[in-house]
Amino acid sequence: MTLRIGVVGTGQMGRYHVERLAGGVPDAEVVAVSDVYVEGAKQVAEQVGARAYADGHELVADDQVEAVLIASPGFTHEEFTLACLAADKPVLCEKPLAPTIDACLRVLEAEAAKPRRLIQVGFMRRYDDGFRAMKAAVDEGGVGRPLLLHCRHRNPSVPPGFTSDMMITDSVVHDIDVTRWLLGQEIVAATVFKARPSSLAPEGLQDPQMVLLETADGVLVDVESFVTCQFGYDIRYELVAEAGTVALGEQPGVQVRHQGQHHGPIPADYKERFGAAYQRELEEWVSGVLRGEVVGPSAWDGYATTAVAEAAVESLTKGGRVAVELAERPALYA
Ligand code: ISE
């Protein structure tokens, strides 16, 4: 059985997903793509033998499309997820679910009225072997109750136009989701501290930032977001618990010791570091939809992450600690 998929957005992430879906995800077929830059959509469509649309709503309405992957800009995610809900079509929406709390709540309200979940949000770290092993170690309980979580989220560089706010809404959102997923708790406050900006960062970019998150049970999480670190894509976590620690990424890849030196690889970017996670995310989404279920990160996870990100941006902008107050969790996401 094959799942016929439409991909909205043929920019960098959309093309990345189309290549994976068409090139190696079992039981997946890309039958349509869309982009407001329709020439770009046509190029991608021709490569995989799909139809091309300028309007994502026409793609969602296409009766050959059974499921949708949204990889268009974040400000369009609300309209396209709502269109998929109206058409009763399962949808994998790249993060963020939507850029604002209000937009996320509108999507939640629409999905909560459905008999089953249709939305999955693209928090792909949950599909990474390292993060899954980290969660297994925490859940096994041998190290005791978590107390602190140290996160290092470093990019070597960012594209032109990347803003200080985007360091949170585009980058730190992954650490916010991992924190909620790893610890099984909501985040109740965010405080952002500004370091001395790197002289190698674009003019005006507040880089690095330290984001301090507080969870409902009192675990403190510090996230270093440094998006112009130059040396590579460096993701490192250390969870500190009552009787031990669980660490990830301290020495990525194979370490070579030779002639009194040791060295190892550092990924160049997030696609290299999380390529296998993106692959598993797509494989598990497709197989789940073919079984009639959507079990990955939910619209609630997308909403809660956007709520924390909004609080962090407010702290970045105005200073101080900003509390996070979530709406009541609908039964659909119990
Ligand atoms: C990018 O969009 C990602 O999703 C990467 O995981 C993150 O590290 C990067 O900072 C974002 O720009």
Coordinates of N, CA, C and O and ligand atoms in Angstrom, one line a residue, residues 12-13 94-95 122 124-125 153-155 157-159 162 166-167 170-174 225 227 233 235 270-271 274 278, ligand 1:
Q12 N 14.1 25.2 0.7 CA 15.2 24.2 1.1 C 14.6 23.0 1.8 O 14.9 21.9 1.5
M13 N 13.8 23.2 2.8 CA 13.3 22.1 3.6 C 12.3 21.2 2.7 O 12.3 20.0 2.8
E94 N 6.1 21.1 9.3 CA 7.4 21.5 9.8 C 7.3 22.5 11.0 O 6.2 23.2 11.1
K95 N 8.2 22.5 11.9 CA 8.1 23.5 13.0 C 8.3 24.9 12.4 O 9.0 25.1 11.4
G122 N 7.0 18.8 13.1 CA 8.3 18.3 12.7 C 9.4 18.5 13.7 O 10.5 19.1 13.3
M124 N 12.1 16.8 14.8 CA 12.7 15.6 14.4 C 13.7 15.1 15.4 O 14.1 13.9 15.3
R125 N 14.1 15.8 16.4 CA 15.1 15.3 17.3 C 14.6 14.1 18.1 O 15.4 13.2 18.6
H153 N 23.4 24.5 21.8 CA 22.9 24.4 20.4 C 23.6 25.4 19.6 O 23.3 26.6 19.6
R154 N 24.6 24.9 18.8 CA 25.5 25.8 18.1 C 25.4 25.5 16.6 O 25.5 24.4 16.2
N155 N 25.2 26.6 15.8 CA 25.3 26.5 14.4 C 26.5 27.3 13.9 O 26.9 28.3 14.6
S157 N 26.9 29.0 11.2 CA 26.6 30.3 10.6 C 25.1 30.3 10.3 O 24.4 29.3 10.5
V158 N 24.6 31.5 9.9 CA 23.1 31.6 9.6 C 23.0 32.4 8.3 O 23.9 33.1 7.9
P159 N 21.9 32.2 7.6 CA 21.6 32.9 6.3 C 21.4 34.4 6.6 O 21.0 34.8 7.7
F162 N 18.8 36.5 9.3 CA 18.5 35.7 10.5 C 18.5 36.7 11.7 O 19.5 37.4 11.8
M166 N 14.8 35.0 15.9 CA 14.8 33.7 15.2 C 15.7 32.7 15.9 O 15.5 31.5 15.8
M167 N 16.7 33.2 16.6 CA 17.6 32.3 17.4 C 16.7 31.5 18.4 O 17.1 30.4 18.7
D170 N 13.3 29.8 15.7 CA 13.7 28.9 14.7 C 14.7 27.8 15.2 O 14.8 26.7 14.6
S171 N 15.4 28.2 16.2 CA 16.5 27.3 16.6 C 16.2 26.7 18.0 O 16.1 25.5 18.2
V172 N 16.0 27.6 19.0 CA 15.9 27.1 20.4 C 14.6 26.3 20.6 O 14.4 25.5 21.5
V173 N 13.6 26.4 19.6 CA 12.4 25.7 19.7 C 12.7 24.2 19.8 O 11.9 23.4 20.4
H174 N 13.7 23.7 19.2 CA 14.1 22.3 19.3 C 14.5 21.9 20.7 O 14.1 20.8 21.2
S225 N 22.4 29.2 22.9 CA 22.1 29.3 21.5 C 23.2 30.2 20.9 O 23.3 31.4 21.2
V227 N 24.7 30.9 17.1 CA 24.4 30.5 15.7 C 25.5 30.9 14.7 O 25.4 30.7 13.5
Y233 N 28.5 22.3 13.5 CA 27.2 22.2 14.1 C 27.3 21.3 15.3 O 27.6 20.1 15.2
I235 N 25.9 20.0 18.8 CA 24.7 19.9 19.7 C 25.1 19.0 20.9 O 25.5 17.8 20.6
Y270 N 22.8 21.0 10.4 CA 21.8 20.2 11.0 C 21.4 19.0 10.1 O 20.9 18.0 10.6
K271 N 21.5 19.2 8.8 CA 21.1 18.0 8.0 C 22.1 16.9 8.1 O 21.7 15.7 8.1
F274 N 21.4 15.4 11.8 CA 20.1 14.8 12.0 C 19.5 14.2 10.8 O 18.3 13.9 10.7
Y278 N 15.6 12.8 10.4 CA 14.6 13.2 9.4 C 14.1 12.0 8.7 O 12.9 11.8 8.4
Ligands
ISE1 C1 17.1 25.0 11.6 O1 15.8 25.4 11.1 C2 16.9 23.7 12.3 O2 15.8 23.1 12.4 C3 18.1 23.2 13.0 O3 17.8 22.0 13.7 C4 18.6 24.3 14.0 O4 19.8 23.8 14.6 C5 18.9 25.5 13.2 O5 19.3 26.5 14.2 C6 17.6 26.0 12.6 O6 17.9 27.2 11.9

